[in-house]
CSV table of C-alpha atoms and ligand atoms in Angstrom, one decimal:
chain,number,residue,atom,x,y,z
A,1,MET,CA,111.4,122.4,121.7
A,2,GLN,CA,111.0,119.3,124.0
A,3,GLU,CA,113.3,116.4,124.5
A,4,THR,CA,113.4,114.8,121.1
A,5,SER,CA,115.1,111.4,121.6
A,6,PRO,CA,112.1,108.9,121.4
A,7,ALA,CA,111.9,106.1,124.0
A,8,ILE,CA,111.9,103.5,121.3
A,9,THR,CA,113.1,103.5,117.7
A,10,TYR,CA,111.9,101.1,115.1
A,11,ARG,CA,114.5,102.4,112.3
A,12,ASP,CA,116.5,99.2,112.5
A,13,VAL,CA,113.6,96.9,111.2
A,14,PHE,CA,113.4,98.9,108.0
A,15,VAL,CA,115.2,98.8,104.7
A,16,GLY,CA,117.0,102.1,103.2
A,17,LEU,CA,116.5,104.5,106.0
A,18,ASP,CA,119.9,105.6,106.2
A,19,VAL,CA,120.3,106.1,102.4
A,20,GLU,CA,121.5,109.8,101.7
A,21,THR,CA,119.8,111.7,98.9
A,22,PRO,CA,121.1,114.8,97.0
A,23,LEU,CA,120.2,118.4,97.9
A,24,LEU,CA,120.2,121.5,95.8
A,25,ASP,CA,123.3,122.9,97.5
A,26,GLY,CA,125.3,119.8,96.3
A,27,SER,CA,125.2,118.3,99.8
A,28,ARG,CA,123.6,115.0,100.6
A,29,ARG,CA,121.3,114.2,103.5
A,30,ARG,CA,119.6,111.3,105.0
A,31,TYR,CA,116.1,111.3,103.5
A,32,ILE,CA,113.2,111.9,105.8
A,33,ASN,CA,110.1,110.3,104.5
A,34,PHE,CA,106.8,112.0,105.8
A,35,ASP,CA,104.8,110.5,103.0
A,36,ASN,CA,103.9,107.1,104.5
A,37,ALA,CA,100.2,107.6,103.7
A,38,ALA,CA,101.1,107.1,100.1
A,39,SER,CA,103.5,104.1,100.2
A,40,THR,CA,105.8,103.0,103.0
A,41,PRO,CA,109.4,101.7,102.8
A,42,ALA,CA,109.9,97.9,103.1
A,43,LEU,CA,110.5,96.2,106.3
A,44,ARG,CA,113.7,94.1,106.6
A,45,ALA,CA,111.5,91.0,107.5
A,46,VAL,CA,109.9,91.5,104.2
A,47,GLN,CA,113.0,91.6,102.2
A,48,GLU,CA,114.4,88.5,104.0
A,49,ALA,CA,111.2,86.5,103.5
A,50,VAL,CA,111.0,87.4,99.7
A,51,ASN,CA,114.7,86.4,99.4
A,52,ASN,CA,114.3,83.2,101.1
A,53,PHE,CA,111.0,82.4,99.3
A,54,LEU,CA,112.4,83.0,95.9
A,55,GLN,CA,114.7,80.0,95.9
A,56,TYR,CA,111.4,77.9,96.2
A,57,TYR,CA,109.2,80.0,94.2
A,58,SER,CA,107.2,78.1,91.7
A,59,SER,CA,103.7,77.9,90.3
A,60,VAL,CA,100.8,77.7,92.9
A,61,HIS,CA,97.7,75.5,93.2
A,62,ARG,CA,98.2,72.9,90.3
A,63,GLY,CA,101.7,71.9,90.3
A,64,THR,CA,102.7,68.5,91.7
A,65,GLY,CA,106.5,69.2,92.2
A,66,PHE,CA,107.8,70.0,95.6
A,67,LYS,CA,108.4,73.6,94.9
A,68,SER,CA,104.8,74.1,93.7
A,69,GLN,CA,103.5,72.5,96.6
A,70,LEU,CA,105.5,74.6,99.0
A,71,SER,CA,104.7,77.7,97.1
A,72,THR,CA,100.9,76.7,97.4
A,73,HIS,CA,101.4,76.1,101.1
A,74,ALA,CA,103.1,79.6,101.7
A,75,TYR,CA,100.5,81.2,99.6
A,76,GLU,CA,97.6,79.8,101.5
A,77,GLN,CA,99.4,80.5,104.9
A,78,ALA,CA,99.7,84.1,103.9
A,79,ARG,CA,96.0,84.2,103.4
A,80,GLN,CA,95.4,82.8,106.8
A,81,THR,CA,97.8,85.4,108.3
A,82,VAL,CA,95.8,88.2,106.6
A,83,LEU,CA,92.4,86.7,108.0
A,84,ARG,CA,93.9,86.4,111.5
A,85,PHE,CA,95.3,90.0,111.4
A,86,VAL,CA,91.9,91.5,110.7
A,87,GLY,CA,90.0,89.4,113.1
A,88,ALA,CA,88.3,87.4,110.4
A,89,ASP,CA,86.8,84.0,111.0
A,90,PRO,CA,87.8,81.7,108.1
A,91,ASN,CA,84.4,79.9,108.2
A,92,GLU,CA,82.7,83.2,107.5
A,93,HIS,CA,85.1,85.4,105.7
A,94,VAL,CA,87.4,84.8,102.7
A,95,CYS,CA,90.6,86.7,101.9
A,96,ILE,CA,90.8,87.4,98.3
A,97,PHE,CA,94.2,88.7,96.9
A,98,GLY,CA,94.6,91.3,94.3
A,99,LYS,CA,96.7,94.3,93.5
A,100,ASN,CA,95.6,96.9,96.0
A,101,THR,CA,92.8,98.7,97.8
A,102,THR,CA,91.4,100.1,94.5
A,103,GLU,CA,91.1,96.8,92.9
A,104,ALA,CA,89.5,95.3,96.0
A,105,VAL,CA,86.8,98.0,96.2
A,106,ASN,CA,86.1,97.6,92.4
A,107,LYS,CA,85.8,93.8,92.9
A,108,LEU,CA,83.3,94.2,95.8
A,109,ALA,CA,81.3,96.8,93.7
A,110,ARG,CA,81.1,94.3,90.8
A,111,ARG,CA,80.4,91.3,93.1
A,112,PHE,CA,78.1,92.8,95.6
A,113,PRO,CA,74.6,91.3,95.6
A,114,PHE,CA,72.5,94.4,94.9
A,115,SER,CA,68.8,94.0,94.6
A,116,ARG,CA,66.1,95.9,92.8
A,117,GLU,CA,65.0,97.3,96.3
A,118,ARG,CA,68.3,97.7,97.9
A,119,ASN,CA,70.6,99.5,95.4
A,120,VAL,CA,71.9,102.5,97.5
A,121,VAL,CA,75.5,102.7,98.8
A,122,LEU,CA,76.2,105.3,101.5
A,123,VAL,CA,79.8,106.7,101.3
A,124,SER,CA,80.9,109.9,103.0
A,125,THR,CA,82.3,113.1,101.6
A,126,LEU,CA,85.7,112.4,103.2
A,127,GLU,CA,86.5,109.3,101.0
A,128,HIS,CA,89.5,108.6,99.0
A,129,HIS,CA,88.3,108.4,95.3
A,130,SER,CA,89.0,104.7,95.3
A,131,ASN,CA,86.2,104.2,97.8
A,132,ASP,CA,83.6,106.3,95.9
A,133,LEU,CA,84.2,106.1,92.2
A,134,PRO,CA,83.7,102.4,91.9
A,135,TRP,CA,80.4,102.6,93.7
A,136,ARG,CA,79.0,105.3,91.4
A,137,ALA,CA,79.3,102.7,88.5
A,138,VAL,CA,77.2,100.2,90.0
A,139,ALA,CA,74.7,101.8,92.4
A,140,GLU,CA,73.1,104.9,93.5
A,141,VAL,CA,75.7,106.7,95.8
A,142,VAL,CA,74.8,108.9,98.7
A,143,HIS,CA,77.4,110.9,100.3
A,144,VAL,CA,77.1,111.4,104.0
A,145,ASP,CA,78.2,115.0,105.0
A,146,ILE,CA,81.1,116.1,107.1
A,147,THR,CA,81.3,118.6,110.0
A,148,PRO,CA,83.4,122.0,109.3
A,149,GLU,CA,86.4,120.4,111.2
A,150,GLY,CA,86.2,117.4,108.7
A,151,ARG,CA,84.8,114.8,110.9
A,152,LEU,CA,82.0,112.5,109.7
A,153,ASP,CA,78.7,114.0,110.4
A,154,GLU,CA,77.0,111.0,112.4
A,155,ALA,CA,73.7,112.9,112.6
A,156,ASP,CA,73.8,113.0,108.7
A,157,PHE,CA,74.7,109.4,108.5
A,158,ASP,CA,71.6,108.7,110.8
A,159,ARG,CA,69.5,111.0,108.5
A,160,CYS,CA,70.8,109.3,105.3
A,161,LEU,CA,69.9,105.8,106.7
A,162,GLU,CA,66.5,107.0,107.7
A,163,GLN,CA,65.8,108.9,104.3
A,164,TYR,CA,66.7,105.7,102.3
A,165,LYS,CA,65.3,103.4,104.6
A,166,GLY,CA,65.0,99.8,103.1
A,167,ARG,CA,67.1,101.0,100.2
A,168,VAL,CA,70.6,101.0,101.6
A,169,ALA,CA,72.4,97.9,100.4
A,170,LEU,CA,75.9,98.8,101.7
A,171,VAL,CA,77.7,101.5,103.7
A,172,SER,CA,81.2,101.9,102.4
A,173,ILE,CA,83.2,103.9,104.7
A,174,SER,CA,86.8,105.0,105.2
A,175,GLY,CA,88.5,103.4,108.3
A,176,ALA,CA,90.9,106.3,108.6
A,177,SER,CA,91.2,109.5,106.4
A,178,ASN,CA,94.2,109.8,104.2
A,179,VAL,CA,93.9,113.5,104.6
A,180,THR,CA,93.2,114.5,108.2
A,181,GLY,CA,93.9,111.0,110.0
A,182,PHE,CA,90.3,111.2,111.2
A,183,LEU,CA,89.0,107.8,112.4
A,184,PRO,CA,85.3,107.3,111.8
A,185,PRO,CA,83.5,105.2,114.6
A,186,ILE,CA,83.4,102.1,112.3
A,187,HIS,CA,81.9,99.8,114.7
A,188,ARG,CA,79.1,102.1,115.8
A,189,LEU,CA,78.3,102.8,112.2
A,190,ALA,CA,78.3,99.1,111.4
A,191,GLU,CA,75.8,98.6,114.1
A,192,LYS,CA,73.5,101.2,112.6
A,193,ALA,CA,74.0,100.0,109.2
A,194,HIS,CA,73.1,96.3,110.2
A,195,ALA,CA,70.0,97.7,112.2
A,196,ALA,CA,69.0,99.3,108.8
A,197,GLY,CA,69.3,95.8,107.0
A,198,ALA,CA,72.5,97.0,105.2
A,199,GLN,CA,76.0,95.6,105.3
A,200,ILE,CA,79.3,97.8,105.8
A,201,ALA,CA,82.6,97.6,104.0
A,202,VAL,CA,85.6,99.5,105.5
A,203,ASP,CA,88.4,101.0,103.6
A,204,CYS,CA,91.4,100.0,105.7
A,205,ALA,CA,94.1,101.3,103.3
A,206,GLN,CA,95.2,103.9,106.0
A,207,LEU,CA,94.0,102.0,109.0
A,208,ALA,CA,95.7,98.7,108.4
A,209,PRO,CA,99.4,99.7,109.1
A,210,HIS,CA,98.4,101.7,112.2
A,211,ARG,CA,95.7,100.3,114.1
A,212,LYS,CA,94.3,96.9,115.2
A,213,ILE,CA,91.4,95.8,112.9
A,214,ASP,CA,88.9,93.4,114.2
A,215,MET,CA,86.1,92.4,111.8
A,216,ARG,CA,84.3,90.3,114.6
A,217,PRO,CA,82.1,87.4,114.0
A,218,LEU,CA,79.1,88.0,111.8
A,219,SER,CA,76.8,87.4,114.9
A,220,ASP,CA,78.0,90.6,116.6
A,221,PRO,CA,75.9,93.5,115.4
A,222,ALA,CA,79.0,95.8,115.2
A,223,HIS,CA,80.9,93.3,112.8
A,224,LEU,CA,82.6,94.5,109.5
A,225,ASP,CA,81.3,92.6,106.4
A,226,TYR,CA,84.1,93.7,104.1
A,227,ILE,CA,87.5,95.4,104.5
A,228,PHE,CA,90.1,96.5,101.9
A,229,LEU,CA,93.7,97.1,102.4
A,230,SER,CA,97.2,97.6,100.3
A,231,ALA,CA,100.4,95.9,101.2
A,232,HIS,CA,102.4,98.9,99.8
A,233,LYS,CA,101.1,101.1,102.7
A,234,MET,CA,102.1,98.2,105.1
A,235,TYR,CA,105.8,98.0,104.5
A,236,ALA,CA,105.4,95.3,101.9
A,237,PRO,CA,105.7,97.1,98.5
A,238,PHE,CA,105.4,93.9,96.3
A,239,GLY,CA,102.2,94.7,94.5
A,240,THR,CA,99.5,92.9,96.5
A,241,GLY,CA,96.5,93.9,98.4
A,242,ALA,CA,93.6,92.1,99.9
A,243,LEU,CA,89.6,92.1,100.0
A,244,VAL,CA,88.5,90.3,103.1
A,245,GLY,CA,84.8,89.8,103.1
A,246,ARG,CA,81.9,87.5,103.8
A,247,ARG,CA,82.0,84.1,102.4
A,248,ASP,CA,78.4,84.0,101.4
A,249,THR,CA,78.7,86.9,99.1
A,250,PHE,CA,81.4,85.4,97.1
A,251,MET,CA,79.8,81.9,97.0
A,252,GLN,CA,77.2,83.6,94.7
A,253,GLY,CA,77.4,84.8,91.2
A,254,ASP,CA,80.0,84.9,88.6
A,255,PRO,CA,83.4,86.1,89.2
A,256,ASP,CA,84.1,89.8,87.7
A,257,LEU,CA,87.1,88.5,85.9
A,258,ARG,CA,87.0,85.3,84.0
A,259,GLY,CA,89.8,83.0,83.0
A,260,GLY,CA,92.0,80.2,84.5
A,261,GLY,CA,92.4,79.3,88.2
A,262,GLU,CA,88.9,79.6,89.2
A,263,VAL,CA,86.8,76.8,87.6
A,264,GLU,CA,85.8,73.2,88.5
A,265,ILE,CA,84.3,72.4,85.2
A,266,VAL,CA,84.4,74.0,81.8
A,267,THR,CA,82.7,72.4,78.7
A,268,LEU,CA,82.2,74.3,75.6
A,269,ASP,CA,78.9,75.7,76.8
A,270,GLN,CA,79.1,75.4,80.3
A,271,VAL,CA,81.1,76.6,83.5
A,272,VAL,CA,81.1,75.6,87.1
A,273,TRP,CA,83.1,78.2,89.2
A,274,SER,CA,85.3,77.2,92.1
A,275,ASP,CA,84.2,78.1,95.7
A,276,PRO,CA,85.7,81.4,97.1
A,277,PRO,CA,88.3,82.6,97.4
A,278,GLU,CA,89.5,80.9,94.1
A,279,ARG,CA,86.4,81.9,92.2
A,280,ASP,CA,87.6,85.5,92.6
A,281,GLU,CA,91.2,85.0,91.7
A,282,ALA,CA,91.4,84.8,88.0
A,283,GLY,CA,94.7,83.9,86.6
A,284,SER,CA,98.0,83.1,88.3
A,285,PRO,CA,98.3,85.2,91.6
A,286,ASN,CA,100.9,87.3,92.8
A,287,THR,CA,102.5,84.7,95.2
A,288,VAL,CA,105.5,86.9,96.0
A,289,GLY,CA,103.3,89.8,97.0
A,290,ALA,CA,101.2,87.6,99.3
A,291,ILE,CA,104.4,86.4,101.1
A,292,ALA,CA,105.6,89.7,101.5
A,293,LEU,CA,102.4,91.1,102.9
A,294,ALA,CA,102.3,88.2,105.4
A,295,ALA,CA,105.8,88.8,106.4
A,296,ALA,CA,105.0,92.5,107.2
A,297,ILE,CA,102.0,91.3,109.2
A,298,HIS,CA,104.1,88.9,111.3
A,299,GLN,CA,106.6,91.9,112.0
A,300,LEU,CA,103.8,94.2,113.0
A,301,GLU,CA,102.3,91.6,115.2
A,302,ALA,CA,105.6,90.9,116.8
A,303,ILE,CA,105.9,94.8,117.5
A,304,GLY,CA,102.3,94.8,118.5
A,305,MET,CA,99.7,97.1,117.1
A,306,ASP,CA,99.1,98.9,120.4
A,307,ALA,CA,103.0,99.7,120.4
A,308,VAL,CA,102.7,101.0,116.8
A,309,ALA,CA,99.6,103.3,117.7
A,310,GLN,CA,101.5,104.5,120.8
A,311,HIS,CA,104.6,105.5,118.9
A,312,GLU,CA,102.7,107.3,116.2
A,313,ALA,CA,100.4,109.0,118.7
A,314,GLU,CA,103.6,110.4,120.3
A,315,LEU,CA,105.0,111.5,117.0
A,316,THR,CA,101.6,113.1,116.1
A,317,ALA,CA,101.2,115.0,119.6
A,318,TYR,CA,104.7,116.4,119.1
A,319,ALA,CA,104.3,117.4,115.5
A,320,LEU,CA,101.0,119.1,116.2
A,321,THR,CA,102.6,120.9,119.1
A,322,ARG,CA,105.5,122.1,117.2
A,323,LEU,CA,103.7,123.0,114.0
A,324,ARG,CA,101.2,125.3,116.2
A,325,GLU,CA,104.2,127.1,117.0
A,326,LEU,CA,104.4,128.6,113.6
A,327,PRO,CA,102.0,131.4,113.4
A,328,ALA,CA,101.7,131.3,109.7
A,329,LEU,CA,100.8,127.7,109.4
A,330,ARG,CA,97.2,126.4,109.3
A,331,ILE,CA,96.4,122.9,110.1
A,332,TYR,CA,93.1,121.4,108.7
A,333,GLY,CA,91.2,118.9,110.6
A,334,ASP,CA,91.8,118.3,114.4
A,335,SER,CA,95.0,119.9,115.5
A,336,ASP,CA,94.9,119.3,119.2
A,337,PRO,CA,97.9,117.5,120.4
A,338,ALA,CA,95.9,116.2,123.4
A,339,ARG,CA,93.8,114.0,120.9
A,340,ALA,CA,96.7,112.6,119.0
A,341,GLY,CA,95.8,109.2,120.1
A,342,GLU,CA,92.2,109.4,118.6
A,343,ARG,CA,93.5,110.0,115.1
A,344,LEU,CA,96.3,108.8,112.7
A,345,GLY,CA,99.5,110.6,112.3
A,346,VAL,CA,98.3,112.3,109.0
A,347,ILE,CA,98.6,116.3,109.2
A,348,PRO,CA,97.6,118.5,106.3
A,349,PHE,CA,98.6,122.1,106.3
A,350,ASN,CA,99.4,125.3,104.5
A,351,ILE,CA,101.7,127.9,105.2
A,352,CYS,CA,102.2,131.7,104.9
A,353,ASN,CA,100.0,132.1,101.7
A,354,ARG,CA,102.6,129.9,99.9
A,355,ILE,CA,101.1,127.6,97.4
A,356,HIS,CA,101.4,124.0,98.5
A,357,TYR,CA,103.3,123.1,95.4
A,358,GLU,CA,106.2,125.4,96.2
A,359,VAL,CA,106.5,124.3,99.9
A,360,ALA,CA,106.6,120.7,99.0
A,361,ALA,CA,109.4,121.4,96.3
A,362,ILE,CA,111.5,123.4,98.9
A,363,LEU,CA,111.2,120.7,101.4
A,364,GLY,CA,112.3,118.0,99.0
A,365,TYR,CA,115.1,119.9,97.0
A,366,GLU,CA,116.6,121.7,100.0
A,367,TYR,CA,116.0,119.6,103.1
A,368,GLY,CA,115.6,116.1,101.7
A,369,ILE,CA,112.1,115.7,103.2
A,370,GLY,CA,109.5,114.0,101.2
A,371,VAL,CA,105.8,115.1,101.7
A,372,ARG,CA,102.8,115.0,99.5
A,373,ASN,CA,100.8,118.0,98.2
A,374,GLY,CA,97.7,118.5,96.5
A,375,CYS,CA,94.3,117.0,96.8
A,376,PHE,CA,95.4,113.5,97.8
A,377,CYS,CA,92.7,111.8,95.7
A,378,ALA,CA,90.0,113.3,97.8
A,379,HIS,CA,88.9,116.4,95.9
A,380,PRO,CA,85.4,116.8,97.4
A,381,TYR,CA,86.8,116.6,101.1
A,382,LEU,CA,89.7,119.0,100.2
A,383,LEU,CA,87.5,121.7,98.9
A,384,ARG,CA,85.0,121.4,102.0
A,385,LEU,CA,88.1,121.6,104.5
A,386,MET,CA,89.3,124.6,102.6
A,387,ASN,CA,86.0,126.4,102.2
A,388,VAL,CA,86.3,126.7,98.5
A,389,SER,CA,83.3,128.3,97.1
A,390,GLU,CA,81.3,126.8,94.2
A,391,GLU,CA,82.3,129.8,92.2
A,392,GLU,CA,86.0,129.2,93.0
A,393,ALA,CA,85.7,125.5,92.4
A,394,LYS,CA,84.0,126.1,89.0
A,395,GLN,CA,87.1,128.2,88.0
A,396,VAL,CA,89.5,125.6,89.3
A,397,ARG,CA,87.7,122.9,87.1
A,398,HIS,CA,87.8,125.3,84.1
A,399,ASN,CA,91.5,125.9,84.7
A,400,ILE,CA,92.3,122.0,84.9
A,401,LEU,CA,90.4,121.4,81.7
A,402,SER,CA,92.5,124.2,80.1
A,403,ASN,CA,95.6,122.3,81.4
A,404,ASP,CA,96.6,124.9,83.9
A,405,ARG,CA,97.0,123.6,87.4
A,406,ARG,CA,99.0,126.4,88.7
A,407,ARG,CA,96.5,127.6,91.2
A,408,ILE,CA,94.7,124.5,92.2
A,409,PRO,CA,93.7,124.5,95.9
A,410,GLY,CA,95.6,121.9,97.9
A,411,MET,CA,97.4,121.4,100.9
A,412,VAL,CA,100.9,119.9,102.1
A,413,ARG,CA,100.5,116.6,104.0
A,414,ILE,CA,102.9,114.9,106.3
A,415,SER,CA,102.1,111.3,107.4
A,416,PHE,CA,104.1,109.4,109.7
A,417,GLY,CA,105.2,105.6,109.7
A,418,LEU,CA,106.4,103.4,112.5
A,419,TYR,CA,110.1,104.4,112.0
A,420,ASN,CA,109.8,108.1,112.0
A,421,GLU,CA,111.4,110.0,114.8
A,422,LEU,CA,110.8,113.3,116.8
A,423,ALA,CA,114.1,114.7,115.8
A,424,GLU,CA,112.9,114.4,112.1
A,425,ILE,CA,109.8,116.6,113.1
A,426,ASP,CA,112.2,119.2,114.4
A,427,MET,CA,113.9,119.5,111.0
A,428,LEU,CA,110.6,119.8,109.3
A,429,VAL,CA,109.6,122.6,111.5
A,430,GLU,CA,113.0,124.4,111.1
A,431,ALA,CA,112.6,124.0,107.4
A,432,LEU,CA,109.0,125.4,107.3
A,433,GLN,CA,110.2,128.3,109.6
A,434,ASN,CA,113.0,129.2,107.0
A,435,ILE,CA,110.4,128.9,104.1
A,436,CYS,CA,108.0,131.2,105.9
A,437,GLU,CA,110.8,133.8,106.4
A,438,GLY,CA,111.7,133.5,102.7
A,439,ARG,CA,115.1,131.8,103.5
A,440,TYR,CA,115.7,129.3,100.7
A,441,ARG,CA,118.3,128.8,98.1
A,442,GLY,CA,116.6,127.8,94.9
A,443,VAL,CA,115.0,129.8,92.1
A,444,TYR,CA,111.8,127.9,91.3
A,445,VAL,CA,109.8,127.7,88.1
A,446,GLN,CA,106.2,126.5,88.1
A,447,ASP,CA,105.1,124.2,85.4
A,448,THR,CA,101.8,125.3,84.0
A,449,ALA,CA,100.4,121.8,83.2
A,450,SER,CA,101.3,120.1,86.4
A,451,GLY,CA,101.6,123.1,88.7
A,452,GLN,CA,104.7,121.7,90.4
A,453,PHE,CA,107.8,123.8,91.1
A,454,PHE,CA,111.2,122.9,89.9
A,455,PRO,CA,114.5,124.5,90.8
A,456,GLN,CA,116.2,126.1,87.8
A,457,GLY,CA,119.4,124.4,87.2
A,458,TRP,CA,118.8,121.3,89.0
A,459,GLN,CA,120.0,118.1,87.5
A,460,VAL,CA,120.5,114.8,89.1
A,461,ASN,CA,121.8,111.4,87.6
A,462,TYR,CA,119.3,109.0,88.8
A,463,GLU,CA,121.4,106.2,87.1
A,464,ALA,CA,124.1,106.9,89.8
A,465,TYR,CA,121.6,105.8,92.5
A,466,PHE,CA,119.9,102.8,90.8
A,467,HIS,CA,120.3,101.3,87.4
A,468,PHE,CA,119.4,97.9,85.7
B,501,PLP,C1,92.1,105.7,102.3
B,501,PLP,C2,92.5,105.2,100.9
B,501,PLP,N1,91.8,104.4,100.4
B,501,PLP,C3,92.2,103.8,99.2
B,501,PLP,C4,93.4,104.2,98.7
B,501,PLP,C5,93.9,103.6,97.5
B,501,PLP,O1,94.9,102.6,97.7
B,501,PLP,P1,95.8,101.9,96.6
B,501,PLP,O2,96.5,103.1,95.6
B,501,PLP,O3,96.9,101.0,97.2
B,501,PLP,O4,94.8,101.2,95.6
B,501,PLP,C6,94.3,105.1,99.4
B,501,PLP,C7,95.6,105.4,98.9
B,501,PLP,O5,96.1,106.4,99.1
B,501,PLP,C8,93.9,105.7,100.6
B,501,PLP,O6,94.6,106.4,101.3
């Protein structure tokens, strides 16, 4: 074990980190959240900005009253903040607010100007389903392969570009994997995509909270044409997300959702749409969500994205080092602590032939450690990383369709946020060691339909913690 007090702690700038949660033995413990790749806790700056803004909150865009005008001003400022944060040029790019990354990808899929000749989208086998399924609905999708270690196979990327020469309209690729933390070389891929006459979209759901994003001007061959992000993964859980993309794309065509707030003229038989971004924000927007996202960005910028990356690389290197001490633990993807700075702090593993559901349950019920388990909305990637044969995969699909998820292949995933600390990793490693050695208190029962493990006799009164 190393020295476990980190040089810097960011705990103070977050909400709720000292809250104690109940354990199976009747005690309480400060919750350890290692599920940041799913959603992150709120920053205090976000809570304060929302509280402050709510006293002025009013309708945006069409109101003439002071509060409406102030709300419109704040909403538009939030838009500028997002553009600046991702290195976009407001003359070339627009920021369209929506619900989350999934909605942003779906919007681009419906709004992208495919042509008869160019109707292929290259994605990869490591994508989250949200950056795969929307494309299948509108284009021919080609999946670039991965290497056995779970990296994007760049040789296969080149091969696909060549094989579909003249037909690839768009490359849509993850900026960072939500399973292994792998960081595809997005700017190099962008250069190749552009050289092949295609555009590139980058799913920044995981990248945005952890790394600086720079879309670069459209004149730069390595620029990014579109990016997607979700505020709830960026410490601003108020239901917003953003699609930042080329203005020229959204100047064309009809919006995917139709209604108020996006039109210049409507007669009984004619519509003139507004310019972007309004054209693509039908209905009343989530103003509070946009303010929350901008407040989170201001806080992240004040800390500095390099400092964020450095702290998280320290956590990741330490976690990989400590986890590798457990002989029965298998890490998927890159497990070398020396390369911790070249990936995100997302680490998937399995231990001592115990099914992932059980490990996650014991960590939660007996140690107050929140992790994620399963397939992380990336089924093809998981099956490849785990070397699941086609025969086994067939059996798994059969079991799922029979509503039996008890033996679905999966992993346990820990994922770090800015506020996590080295001492929390020590607690996790100690817990995993105990689990490996069969030292745990509960008697667990597995639910057939969900596959989840529940401790017998466990009851908790959630109303005691939160109620309306
Ligand atoms: C890489 C990646 N893309 C897309 C998504 C979807 O994000 P959201 O659920 O916010 O739409 C996620 C969520 O985990 C993700 O990790």
